[in-house]
Amino acid sequence: MNETLRDELLEMARRDEAVRAELVASGELFGGYEPRMARVHERNARHLGRIIESVGWPGTDLVGPEGAEAAWIILQHAIAEPGLLRRALPLLQTAAREGRASPRHAAMLEDRIRFFEGRPQRYGTQFDWDADGKLSAGEVDDPQRLDERRHAVGLPPLAEQMDEARARATAEGDGPPTDHEAYARARDEWAASVGWRAH
């Protein structure tokens, strides 16, 4: 166990959570990608990138369950760094197969990448506001077998996770955009601007 590395990861995740909590409390989090949050994510992403270059994926064997969870949270939040997420996916998938990471984490990262690339998800874990003003998973591959795939990686049925996500959004004061078309256009333009999609 590398306790120094584990503590670094935990501190990065704590900083992320603290800034997010402040922005939720002030009502600033949901008006686009808030600059303070973006700066924390960028700084953490750079640090995690260096860690991955040095030791590979920091799994439970190296940083314990809490450290591995923190590394995954940092990675999931590095949304302006498509190269990092794409590079980390096969490492995390291998770690999950070897029992050094959660299969659920690998599944959610794969969906995260697919979501930002504008492709259907495999597990339906990434939610966004749809044209009807509801949080939804959008398009998914082979929807008939979706809950079967989710179960295989330790995820609850989609309906259960959806209820939780909608309840959390309501509790945090998040709501659908007033102009969904403009919202979707801005989201897609941002995704192209950081390299998730071709311009």
mmCIF file with all atom_site columns, C-alpha atoms in Angstrom:
data_model
loop_
_atom_site.group_PDB
_atom_site.id
_atom_site.type_symbol
_atom_site.label_atom_id
_atom_site.label_alt_id
_atom_site.label_comp_id
_atom_site.label_asym_id
_atom_site.label_entity_id
_atom_site.label_seq_id
_atom_site.pdbx_PDB_ins_code
_atom_site.Cartn_x
_atom_site.Cartn_y
_atom_site.Cartn_z
_atom_site.occupancy
_atom_site.B_iso_or_equiv
_atom_site.pdbx_formal_charge
_atom_site.auth_seq_id
_atom_site.auth_comp_id
_atom_site.auth_asym_id
_atom_site.auth_atom_id
_atom_site.pdbx_PDB_model_num
ATOM 1   C CA . MET A 1 1   ? 0.000   0.000  0.000   1.00 0.00 ? 1   MET A CA 1
ATOM 2   C CA . ASN A 1 2   ? 1.297   3.439  -0.978  1.00 0.00 ? 2   ASN A CA 1
ATOM 3   C CA . GLU A 1 3   ? -0.205  5.572  1.785   1.00 0.00 ? 3   GLU A CA 1
ATOM 4   C CA . THR A 1 4   ? 1.314   8.819  0.503   1.00 0.00 ? 4   THR A CA 1
ATOM 5   C CA . LEU A 1 5   ? -0.327  8.331  -2.885  1.00 0.00 ? 5   LEU A CA 1
ATOM 6   C CA . ARG A 1 6   ? -3.612  7.295  -1.263  1.00 0.00 ? 6   ARG A CA 1
ATOM 7   C CA . ASP A 1 7   ? -3.605  10.466 0.847   1.00 0.00 ? 7   ASP A CA 1
ATOM 8   C CA . GLU A 1 8   ? -2.879  12.620 -2.220  1.00 0.00 ? 8   GLU A CA 1
ATOM 9   C CA . LEU A 1 9   ? -5.857  11.107 -4.061  1.00 0.00 ? 9   LEU A CA 1
ATOM 10  C CA . LEU A 1 10  ? -8.151  11.501 -1.048  1.00 0.00 ? 10  LEU A CA 1
ATOM 11  C CA . GLU A 1 11  ? -7.135  15.154 -0.663  1.00 0.00 ? 11  GLU A CA 1
ATOM 12  C CA . MET A 1 12  ? -7.831  15.866 -4.362  1.00 0.00 ? 12  MET A CA 1
ATOM 13  C CA . ALA A 1 13  ? -11.259 14.241 -4.109  1.00 0.00 ? 13  ALA A CA 1
ATOM 14  C CA . ARG A 1 14  ? -11.990 16.179 -0.884  1.00 0.00 ? 14  ARG A CA 1
ATOM 15  C CA . ARG A 1 15  ? -11.108 19.471 -2.576  1.00 0.00 ? 15  ARG A CA 1
ATOM 16  C CA . ASP A 1 16  ? -13.401 18.607 -5.492  1.00 0.00 ? 16  ASP A CA 1
ATOM 17  C CA . GLU A 1 17  ? -16.283 17.762 -3.138  1.00 0.00 ? 17  GLU A CA 1
ATOM 18  C CA . ALA A 1 18  ? -15.760 20.900 -1.018  1.00 0.00 ? 18  ALA A CA 1
ATOM 19  C CA . VAL A 1 19  ? -15.906 23.257 -4.017  1.00 0.00 ? 19  VAL A CA 1
ATOM 20  C CA . ARG A 1 20  ? -18.912 21.398 -5.445  1.00 0.00 ? 20  ARG A CA 1
ATOM 21  C CA . ALA A 1 21  ? -20.742 21.688 -2.094  1.00 0.00 ? 21  ALA A CA 1
ATOM 22  C CA . GLU A 1 22  ? -20.039 25.456 -1.958  1.00 0.00 ? 22  GLU A CA 1
ATOM 23  C CA . LEU A 1 23  ? -21.371 25.911 -5.500  1.00 0.00 ? 23  LEU A CA 1
ATOM 24  C CA . VAL A 1 24  ? -24.498 23.840 -4.787  1.00 0.00 ? 24  VAL A CA 1
ATOM 25  C CA . ALA A 1 25  ? -25.140 25.937 -1.656  1.00 0.00 ? 25  ALA A CA 1
ATOM 26  C CA . SER A 1 26  ? -24.748 29.201 -3.601  1.00 0.00 ? 26  SER A CA 1
ATOM 27  C CA . GLY A 1 27  ? -26.819 27.964 -6.545  1.00 0.00 ? 27  GLY A CA 1
ATOM 28  C CA . GLU A 1 28  ? -23.902 28.521 -8.945  1.00 0.00 ? 28  GLU A CA 1
ATOM 29  C CA . LEU A 1 29  ? -23.185 24.901 -9.910  1.00 0.00 ? 29  LEU A CA 1
ATOM 30  C CA . PHE A 1 30  ? -25.861 24.343 -12.524 1.00 0.00 ? 30  PHE A CA 1
ATOM 31  C CA . GLY A 1 31  ? -25.488 27.322 -14.852 1.00 0.00 ? 31  GLY A CA 1
ATOM 32  C CA . GLY A 1 32  ? -22.978 25.688 -17.190 1.00 0.00 ? 32  GLY A CA 1
ATOM 33  C CA . TYR A 1 33  ? -19.470 24.472 -16.328 1.00 0.00 ? 33  TYR A CA 1
ATOM 34  C CA . GLU A 1 34  ? -18.652 26.795 -13.418 1.00 0.00 ? 34  GLU A CA 1
ATOM 35  C CA . PRO A 1 35  ? -15.068 28.177 -13.739 1.00 0.00 ? 35  PRO A CA 1
ATOM 36  C CA . ARG A 1 36  ? -14.014 27.403 -10.138 1.00 0.00 ? 36  ARG A CA 1
ATOM 37  C CA . MET A 1 37  ? -15.172 23.806 -10.531 1.00 0.00 ? 37  MET A CA 1
ATOM 38  C CA . ALA A 1 38  ? -13.439 23.561 -13.907 1.00 0.00 ? 38  ALA A CA 1
ATOM 39  C CA . ARG A 1 39  ? -10.142 24.757 -12.372 1.00 0.00 ? 39  ARG A CA 1
ATOM 40  C CA . VAL A 1 40  ? -10.287 22.117 -9.614  1.00 0.00 ? 40  VAL A CA 1
ATOM 41  C CA . HIS A 1 41  ? -11.061 19.417 -12.177 1.00 0.00 ? 41  HIS A CA 1
ATOM 42  C CA . GLU A 1 42  ? -8.218  20.547 -14.455 1.00 0.00 ? 42  GLU A CA 1
ATOM 43  C CA . ARG A 1 43  ? -5.651  20.669 -11.634 1.00 0.00 ? 43  ARG A CA 1
ATOM 44  C CA . ASN A 1 44  ? -6.727  17.254 -10.336 1.00 0.00 ? 44  ASN A CA 1
ATOM 45  C CA . ALA A 1 45  ? -6.680  15.801 -13.869 1.00 0.00 ? 45  ALA A CA 1
ATOM 46  C CA . ARG A 1 46  ? -3.099  16.940 -14.444 1.00 0.00 ? 46  ARG A CA 1
ATOM 47  C CA . HIS A 1 47  ? -2.003  15.366 -11.162 1.00 0.00 ? 47  HIS A CA 1
ATOM 48  C CA . LEU A 1 48  ? -3.867  12.111 -11.866 1.00 0.00 ? 48  LEU A CA 1
ATOM 49  C CA . GLY A 1 49  ? -2.358  12.010 -15.355 1.00 0.00 ? 49  GLY A CA 1
ATOM 50  C CA . ARG A 1 50  ? 1.125   12.131 -13.830 1.00 0.00 ? 50  ARG A CA 1
ATOM 51  C CA . ILE A 1 51  ? 0.194   9.375  -11.363 1.00 0.00 ? 51  ILE A CA 1
ATOM 52  C CA . ILE A 1 52  ? -1.082  7.130  -14.173 1.00 0.00 ? 52  ILE A CA 1
ATOM 53  C CA . GLU A 1 53  ? 2.094   7.721  -16.196 1.00 0.00 ? 53  GLU A CA 1
ATOM 54  C CA . SER A 1 54  ? 4.145   6.757  -13.156 1.00 0.00 ? 54  SER A CA 1
ATOM 55  C CA . VAL A 1 55  ? 2.276   3.751  -11.685 1.00 0.00 ? 55  VAL A CA 1
ATOM 56  C CA . GLY A 1 56  ? -0.532  2.854  -14.092 1.00 0.00 ? 56  GLY A CA 1
ATOM 57  C CA . TRP A 1 57  ? -4.071  2.777  -12.723 1.00 0.00 ? 57  TRP A CA 1
ATOM 58  C CA . PRO A 1 58  ? -3.959  3.341  -8.924  1.00 0.00 ? 58  PRO A CA 1
ATOM 59  C CA . GLY A 1 59  ? -6.056  0.353  -7.927  1.00 0.00 ? 59  GLY A CA 1
ATOM 60  C CA . THR A 1 60  ? -7.000  -1.098 -4.562  1.00 0.00 ? 60  THR A CA 1
ATOM 61  C CA . ASP A 1 61  ? -3.746  -3.062 -4.407  1.00 0.00 ? 61  ASP A CA 1
ATOM 62  C CA . LEU A 1 62  ? -1.767  0.196  -4.467  1.00 0.00 ? 62  LEU A CA 1
ATOM 63  C CA . VAL A 1 63  ? -3.985  2.775  -2.716  1.00 0.00 ? 63  VAL A CA 1
ATOM 64  C CA . GLY A 1 64  ? -6.713  0.734  -0.990  1.00 0.00 ? 64  GLY A CA 1
ATOM 65  C CA . PRO A 1 65  ? -10.462 0.919  -1.689  1.00 0.00 ? 65  PRO A CA 1
ATOM 66  C CA . GLU A 1 66  ? -10.817 4.577  -0.601  1.00 0.00 ? 66  GLU A CA 1
ATOM 67  C CA . GLY A 1 67  ? -7.863  5.703  -2.711  1.00 0.00 ? 67  GLY A CA 1
ATOM 68  C CA . ALA A 1 68  ? -9.125  3.790  -5.750  1.00 0.00 ? 68  ALA A CA 1
ATOM 69  C CA . GLU A 1 69  ? -12.577 5.342  -5.325  1.00 0.00 ? 69  GLU A CA 1
ATOM 70  C CA . ALA A 1 70  ? -11.005 8.803  -5.088  1.00 0.00 ? 70  ALA A CA 1
ATOM 71  C CA . ALA A 1 71  ? -8.950  8.195  -8.258  1.00 0.00 ? 71  ALA A CA 1
ATOM 72  C CA . TRP A 1 72  ? -12.088 7.172  -10.125 1.00 0.00 ? 72  TRP A CA 1
ATOM 73  C CA . ILE A 1 73  ? -14.019 10.256 -8.944  1.00 0.00 ? 73  ILE A CA 1
ATOM 74  C CA . ILE A 1 74  ? -11.163 12.523 -10.064 1.00 0.00 ? 74  ILE A CA 1
ATOM 75  C CA . LEU A 1 75  ? -11.093 10.776 -13.439 1.00 0.00 ? 75  LEU A CA 1
ATOM 76  C CA . GLN A 1 76  ? -14.876 10.977 -13.919 1.00 0.00 ? 76  GLN A CA 1
ATOM 77  C CA . HIS A 1 77  ? -14.733 14.708 -13.225 1.00 0.00 ? 77  HIS A CA 1
ATOM 78  C CA . ALA A 1 78  ? -11.862 15.352 -15.676 1.00 0.00 ? 78  ALA A CA 1
ATOM 79  C CA . ILE A 1 79  ? -14.420 16.038 -18.400 1.00 0.00 ? 79  ILE A CA 1
ATOM 80  C CA . ALA A 1 80  ? -12.319 18.646 -20.203 1.00 0.00 ? 80  ALA A CA 1
ATOM 81  C CA . GLU A 1 81  ? -9.527  16.068 -20.682 1.00 0.00 ? 81  GLU A CA 1
ATOM 82  C CA . PRO A 1 82  ? -10.817 13.518 -23.211 1.00 0.00 ? 82  PRO A CA 1
ATOM 83  C CA . GLY A 1 83  ? -7.305  12.169 -23.815 1.00 0.00 ? 83  GLY A CA 1
ATOM 84  C CA . LEU A 1 84  ? -6.919  11.282 -20.138 1.00 0.00 ? 84  LEU A CA 1
ATOM 85  C CA . LEU A 1 85  ? -10.279 9.508  -19.906 1.00 0.00 ? 85  LEU A CA 1
ATOM 86  C CA . ARG A 1 86  ? -9.700  7.565  -23.121 1.00 0.00 ? 86  ARG A CA 1
ATOM 87  C CA . ARG A 1 87  ? -6.171  6.584  -22.025 1.00 0.00 ? 87  ARG A CA 1
ATOM 88  C CA . ALA A 1 88  ? -7.380  5.492  -18.588 1.00 0.00 ? 88  ALA A CA 1
ATOM 89  C CA . LEU A 1 89  ? -10.330 3.370  -19.776 1.00 0.00 ? 89  LEU A CA 1
ATOM 90  C CA . PRO A 1 90  ? -8.381  0.246  -20.827 1.00 0.00 ? 90  PRO A CA 1
ATOM 91  C CA . LEU A 1 91  ? -6.226  0.536  -17.686 1.00 0.00 ? 91  LEU A CA 1
ATOM 92  C CA . LEU A 1 92  ? -9.316  0.697  -15.479 1.00 0.00 ? 92  LEU A CA 1
ATOM 93  C CA . GLN A 1 93  ? -10.997 -2.159 -17.387 1.00 0.00 ? 93  GLN A CA 1
ATOM 94  C CA . THR A 1 94  ? -7.913  -4.340 -16.893 1.00 0.00 ? 94  THR A CA 1
ATOM 95  C CA . ALA A 1 95  ? -7.756  -3.409 -13.198 1.00 0.00 ? 95  ALA A CA 1
ATOM 96  C CA . ALA A 1 96  ? -11.460 -4.329 -12.860 1.00 0.00 ? 96  ALA A CA 1
ATOM 97  C CA . ARG A 1 97  ? -10.886 -7.735 -14.520 1.00 0.00 ? 97  ARG A CA 1
ATOM 98  C CA . GLU A 1 98  ? -7.959  -8.352 -12.156 1.00 0.00 ? 98  GLU A CA 1
ATOM 99  C CA . GLY A 1 99  ? -9.992  -7.405 -9.068  1.00 0.00 ? 99  GLY A CA 1
ATOM 100 C CA . ARG A 1 100 ? -8.019  -4.185 -8.422  1.00 0.00 ? 100 ARG A CA 1
ATOM 101 C CA . ALA A 1 101 ? -10.887 -1.854 -9.364  1.00 0.00 ? 101 ALA A CA 1
ATOM 102 C CA . SER A 1 102 ? -14.663 -1.895 -9.420  1.00 0.00 ? 102 SER A CA 1
ATOM 103 C CA . PRO A 1 103 ? -16.337 -3.185 -12.619 1.00 0.00 ? 103 PRO A CA 1
ATOM 104 C CA . ARG A 1 104 ? -18.984 -0.520 -11.914 1.00 0.00 ? 104 ARG A CA 1
ATOM 105 C CA . HIS A 1 105 ? -16.311 2.197  -12.186 1.00 0.00 ? 105 HIS A CA 1
ATOM 106 C CA . ALA A 1 106 ? -15.087 0.848  -15.536 1.00 0.00 ? 106 ALA A CA 1
ATOM 107 C CA . ALA A 1 107 ? -18.673 0.705  -16.844 1.00 0.00 ? 107 ALA A CA 1
ATOM 108 C CA . MET A 1 108 ? -19.431 4.260  -15.765 1.00 0.00 ? 108 MET A CA 1
ATOM 109 C CA . LEU A 1 109 ? -16.218 5.579  -17.320 1.00 0.00 ? 109 LEU A CA 1
ATOM 110 C CA . GLU A 1 110 ? -17.040 3.857  -20.610 1.00 0.00 ? 110 GLU A CA 1
ATOM 111 C CA . ASP A 1 111 ? -20.488 5.483  -20.556 1.00 0.00 ? 111 ASP A CA 1
ATOM 112 C CA . ARG A 1 112 ? -18.988 8.855  -19.669 1.00 0.00 ? 112 ARG A CA 1
ATOM 113 C CA . ILE A 1 113 ? -16.757 8.721  -22.736 1.00 0.00 ? 113 ILE A CA 1
ATOM 114 C CA . ARG A 1 114 ? -19.606 7.565  -24.983 1.00 0.00 ? 114 ARG A CA 1
ATOM 115 C CA . PHE A 1 115 ? -21.881 10.319 -23.621 1.00 0.00 ? 115 PHE A CA 1
ATOM 116 C CA . PHE A 1 116 ? -19.419 13.108 -24.363 1.00 0.00 ? 116 PHE A CA 1
ATOM 117 C CA . GLU A 1 117 ? -18.636 11.633 -27.776 1.00 0.00 ? 117 GLU A CA 1
ATOM 118 C CA . GLY A 1 118 ? -22.374 11.712 -28.572 1.00 0.00 ? 118 GLY A CA 1
ATOM 119 C CA . ARG A 1 119 ? -22.657 7.905  -28.833 1.00 0.00 ? 119 ARG A CA 1
ATOM 120 C CA . PRO A 1 120 ? -25.222 5.564  -27.207 1.00 0.00 ? 120 PRO A CA 1
ATOM 121 C CA . GLN A 1 121 ? -24.266 4.370  -23.729 1.00 0.00 ? 121 GLN A CA 1
ATOM 122 C CA . ARG A 1 122 ? -23.761 0.694  -22.850 1.00 0.00 ? 122 ARG A CA 1
ATOM 123 C CA . TYR A 1 123 ? -24.942 0.883  -19.223 1.00 0.00 ? 123 TYR A CA 1
ATOM 124 C CA . GLY A 1 124 ? -27.115 4.020  -19.103 1.00 0.00 ? 124 GLY A CA 1
ATOM 125 C CA . THR A 1 125 ? -25.243 5.611  -16.197 1.00 0.00 ? 125 THR A CA 1
ATOM 126 C CA . GLN A 1 126 ? -24.858 9.190  -17.477 1.00 0.00 ? 126 GLN A CA 1
ATOM 127 C CA . PHE A 1 127 ? -27.991 11.316 -17.124 1.00 0.00 ? 127 PHE A CA 1
ATOM 128 C CA . ASP A 1 128 ? -28.842 14.597 -18.780 1.00 0.00 ? 128 ASP A CA 1
ATOM 129 C CA . TRP A 1 129 ? -31.911 16.758 -19.308 1.00 0.00 ? 129 TRP A CA 1
ATOM 130 C CA . ASP A 1 130 ? -34.006 15.592 -22.254 1.00 0.00 ? 130 ASP A CA 1
ATOM 131 C CA . ALA A 1 131 ? -36.349 17.630 -24.465 1.00 0.00 ? 131 ALA A CA 1
ATOM 132 C CA . ASP A 1 132 ? -39.255 16.757 -22.118 1.00 0.00 ? 132 ASP A CA 1
ATOM 133 C CA . GLY A 1 133 ? -37.491 18.376 -19.161 1.00 0.00 ? 133 GLY A CA 1
ATOM 134 C CA . LYS A 1 134 ? -36.615 15.086 -17.433 1.00 0.00 ? 134 LYS A CA 1
ATOM 135 C CA . LEU A 1 135 ? -33.283 13.619 -16.444 1.00 0.00 ? 135 LEU A CA 1
ATOM 136 C CA . SER A 1 136 ? -32.750 10.576 -18.626 1.00 0.00 ? 136 SER A CA 1
ATOM 137 C CA . ALA A 1 137 ? -30.005 8.242  -19.843 1.00 0.00 ? 137 ALA A CA 1
ATOM 138 C CA . GLY A 1 138 ? -30.793 9.086  -23.459 1.00 0.00 ? 138 GLY A CA 1
ATOM 139 C CA . GLU A 1 139 ? -29.924 6.565  -26.143 1.00 0.00 ? 139 GLU A CA 1
ATOM 140 C CA . VAL A 1 140 ? -28.477 3.205  -25.031 1.00 0.00 ? 140 VAL A CA 1
ATOM 141 C CA . ASP A 1 141 ? -27.227 0.189  -26.974 1.00 0.00 ? 141 ASP A CA 1
ATOM 142 C CA . ASP A 1 142 ? -29.499 -2.880 -26.926 1.00 0.00 ? 142 ASP A CA 1
ATOM 143 C CA . PRO A 1 143 ? -31.996 -1.448 -24.388 1.00 0.00 ? 143 PRO A CA 1
ATOM 144 C CA . GLN A 1 144 ? -33.741 -4.822 -23.878 1.00 0.00 ? 144 GLN A CA 1
ATOM 145 C CA . ARG A 1 145 ? -30.620 -6.207 -22.172 1.00 0.00 ? 145 ARG A CA 1
ATOM 146 C CA . LEU A 1 146 ? -29.620 -3.004 -20.394 1.00 0.00 ? 146 LEU A CA 1
ATOM 147 C CA . ASP A 1 147 ? -30.479 -4.080 -16.835 1.00 0.00 ? 147 ASP A CA 1
ATOM 148 C CA . GLU A 1 148 ? -28.780 -7.433 -17.456 1.00 0.00 ? 148 GLU A CA 1
ATOM 149 C CA . ARG A 1 149 ? -25.541 -5.623 -18.399 1.00 0.00 ? 149 ARG A CA 1
ATOM 150 C CA . ARG A 1 150 ? -25.929 -3.299 -15.418 1.00 0.00 ? 150 ARG A CA 1
ATOM 151 C CA . HIS A 1 151 ? -26.387 -6.237 -13.036 1.00 0.00 ? 151 HIS A CA 1
ATOM 152 C CA . ALA A 1 152 ? -23.234 -7.915 -14.388 1.00 0.00 ? 152 ALA A CA 1
ATOM 153 C CA . VAL A 1 153 ? -21.092 -4.944 -13.271 1.00 0.00 ? 153 VAL A CA 1
ATOM 154 C CA . GLY A 1 154 ? -22.832 -4.359 -9.934  1.00 0.00 ? 154 GLY A CA 1
ATOM 155 C CA . LEU A 1 155 ? -25.191 -1.538 -10.932 1.00 0.00 ? 155 LEU A CA 1
ATOM 156 C CA . PRO A 1 156 ? -28.822 -1.386 -9.748  1.00 0.00 ? 156 PRO A CA 1
ATOM 157 C CA . PRO A 1 157 ? -31.680 -1.449 -12.289 1.00 0.00 ? 157 PRO A CA 1
ATOM 158 C CA . LEU A 1 158 ? -31.827 1.734  -14.361 1.00 0.00 ? 158 LEU A CA 1
ATOM 159 C CA . ALA A 1 159 ? -35.201 2.797  -12.929 1.00 0.00 ? 159 ALA A CA 1
ATOM 160 C CA . GLU A 1 160 ? -33.761 2.700  -9.405  1.00 0.00 ? 160 GLU A CA 1
ATOM 161 C CA . GLN A 1 161 ? -30.681 4.775  -10.298 1.00 0.00 ? 161 GLN A CA 1
ATOM 162 C CA . MET A 1 162 ? -32.852 7.195  -12.270 1.00 0.00 ? 162 MET A CA 1
ATOM 163 C CA . ASP A 1 163 ? -35.132 7.787  -9.272  1.00 0.00 ? 163 ASP A CA 1
ATOM 164 C CA . GLU A 1 164 ? -32.075 8.497  -7.094  1.00 0.00 ? 164 GLU A CA 1
ATOM 165 C CA . ALA A 1 165 ? -30.574 10.901 -9.657  1.00 0.00 ? 165 ALA A CA 1
ATOM 166 C CA . ARG A 1 166 ? -33.844 12.814 -10.037 1.00 0.00 ? 166 ARG A CA 1
ATOM 167 C CA . ALA A 1 167 ? -34.302 13.049 -6.254  1.00 0.00 ? 167 ALA A CA 1
ATOM 168 C CA . ARG A 1 168 ? -30.723 14.327 -5.855  1.00 0.00 ? 168 ARG A CA 1
ATOM 169 C CA . ALA A 1 169 ? -31.201 16.915 -8.613  1.00 0.00 ? 169 ALA A CA 1
ATOM 170 C CA . THR A 1 170 ? -34.356 18.184 -6.904  1.00 0.00 ? 170 THR A CA 1
ATOM 171 C CA . ALA A 1 171 ? -32.648 18.288 -3.491  1.00 0.00 ? 171 ALA A CA 1
ATOM 172 C CA . GLU A 1 172 ? -29.700 20.247 -4.909  1.00 0.00 ? 172 GLU A CA 1
ATOM 173 C CA . GLY A 1 173 ? -31.896 22.732 -6.765  1.00 0.00 ? 173 GLY A CA 1
ATOM 174 C CA . ASP A 1 174 ? -30.974 21.495 -10.244 1.00 0.00 ? 174 ASP A CA 1
ATOM 175 C CA . GLY A 1 175 ? -33.690 21.649 -12.873 1.00 0.00 ? 175 GLY A CA 1
ATOM 176 C CA . PRO A 1 176 ? -34.246 21.401 -16.611 1.00 0.00 ? 176 PRO A CA 1
ATOM 177 C CA . PRO A 1 177 ? -32.984 24.204 -18.842 1.00 0.00 ? 177 PRO A CA 1
ATOM 178 C CA . THR A 1 178 ? -35.588 26.749 -19.928 1.00 0.00 ? 178 THR A CA 1
ATOM 179 C CA . ASP A 1 179 ? -34.405 26.448 -23.543 1.00 0.00 ? 179 ASP A CA 1
ATOM 180 C CA . HIS A 1 180 ? -33.432 22.832 -24.206 1.00 0.00 ? 180 HIS A CA 1
ATOM 181 C CA . GLU A 1 181 ? -32.304 23.464 -27.771 1.00 0.00 ? 181 GLU A CA 1
ATOM 182 C CA . ALA A 1 182 ? -29.859 26.176 -26.689 1.00 0.00 ? 182 ALA A CA 1
ATOM 183 C CA . TYR A 1 183 ? -28.704 23.974 -23.785 1.00 0.00 ? 183 TYR A CA 1
ATOM 184 C CA . ALA A 1 184 ? -28.028 20.985 -26.062 1.00 0.00 ? 184 ALA A CA 1
ATOM 185 C CA . ARG A 1 185 ? -26.269 23.187 -28.610 1.00 0.00 ? 185 ARG A CA 1
ATOM 186 C CA . ALA A 1 186 ? -24.002 24.716 -25.921 1.00 0.00 ? 186 ALA A CA 1
ATOM 187 C CA . ARG A 1 187 ? -23.226 21.241 -24.499 1.00 0.00 ? 187 ARG A CA 1
ATOM 188 C CA . ASP A 1 188 ? -22.311 19.878 -27.943 1.00 0.00 ? 188 ASP A CA 1
ATOM 189 C CA . GLU A 1 189 ? -20.208 22.949 -28.803 1.00 0.00 ? 189 GLU A CA 1
ATOM 190 C CA . TRP A 1 190 ? -18.318 22.593 -25.520 1.00 0.00 ? 190 TRP A CA 1
ATOM 191 C CA . ALA A 1 191 ? -17.741 18.875 -26.217 1.00 0.00 ? 191 ALA A CA 1
ATOM 192 C CA . ALA A 1 192 ? -16.289 19.750 -29.622 1.00 0.00 ? 192 ALA A CA 1
ATOM 193 C CA . SER A 1 193 ? -14.182 22.604 -28.212 1.00 0.00 ? 193 SER A CA 1
ATOM 194 C CA . VAL A 1 194 ? -12.288 20.338 -25.761 1.00 0.00 ? 194 VAL A CA 1
ATOM 195 C CA . GLY A 1 195 ? -11.829 17.491 -28.247 1.00 0.00 ? 195 GLY A CA 1
ATOM 196 C CA . TRP A 1 196 ? -14.642 15.030 -27.532 1.00 0.00 ? 196 TRP A CA 1
ATOM 197 C CA . ARG A 1 197 ? -16.132 15.464 -30.983 1.00 0.00 ? 197 ARG A CA 1
ATOM 198 C CA . ALA A 1 198 ? -15.055 16.628 -34.407 1.00 0.00 ? 198 ALA A CA 1
ATOM 199 C CA . HIS A 1 199 ? -15.940 20.278 -35.061 1.00 0.00 ? 199 HIS A CA 1
#
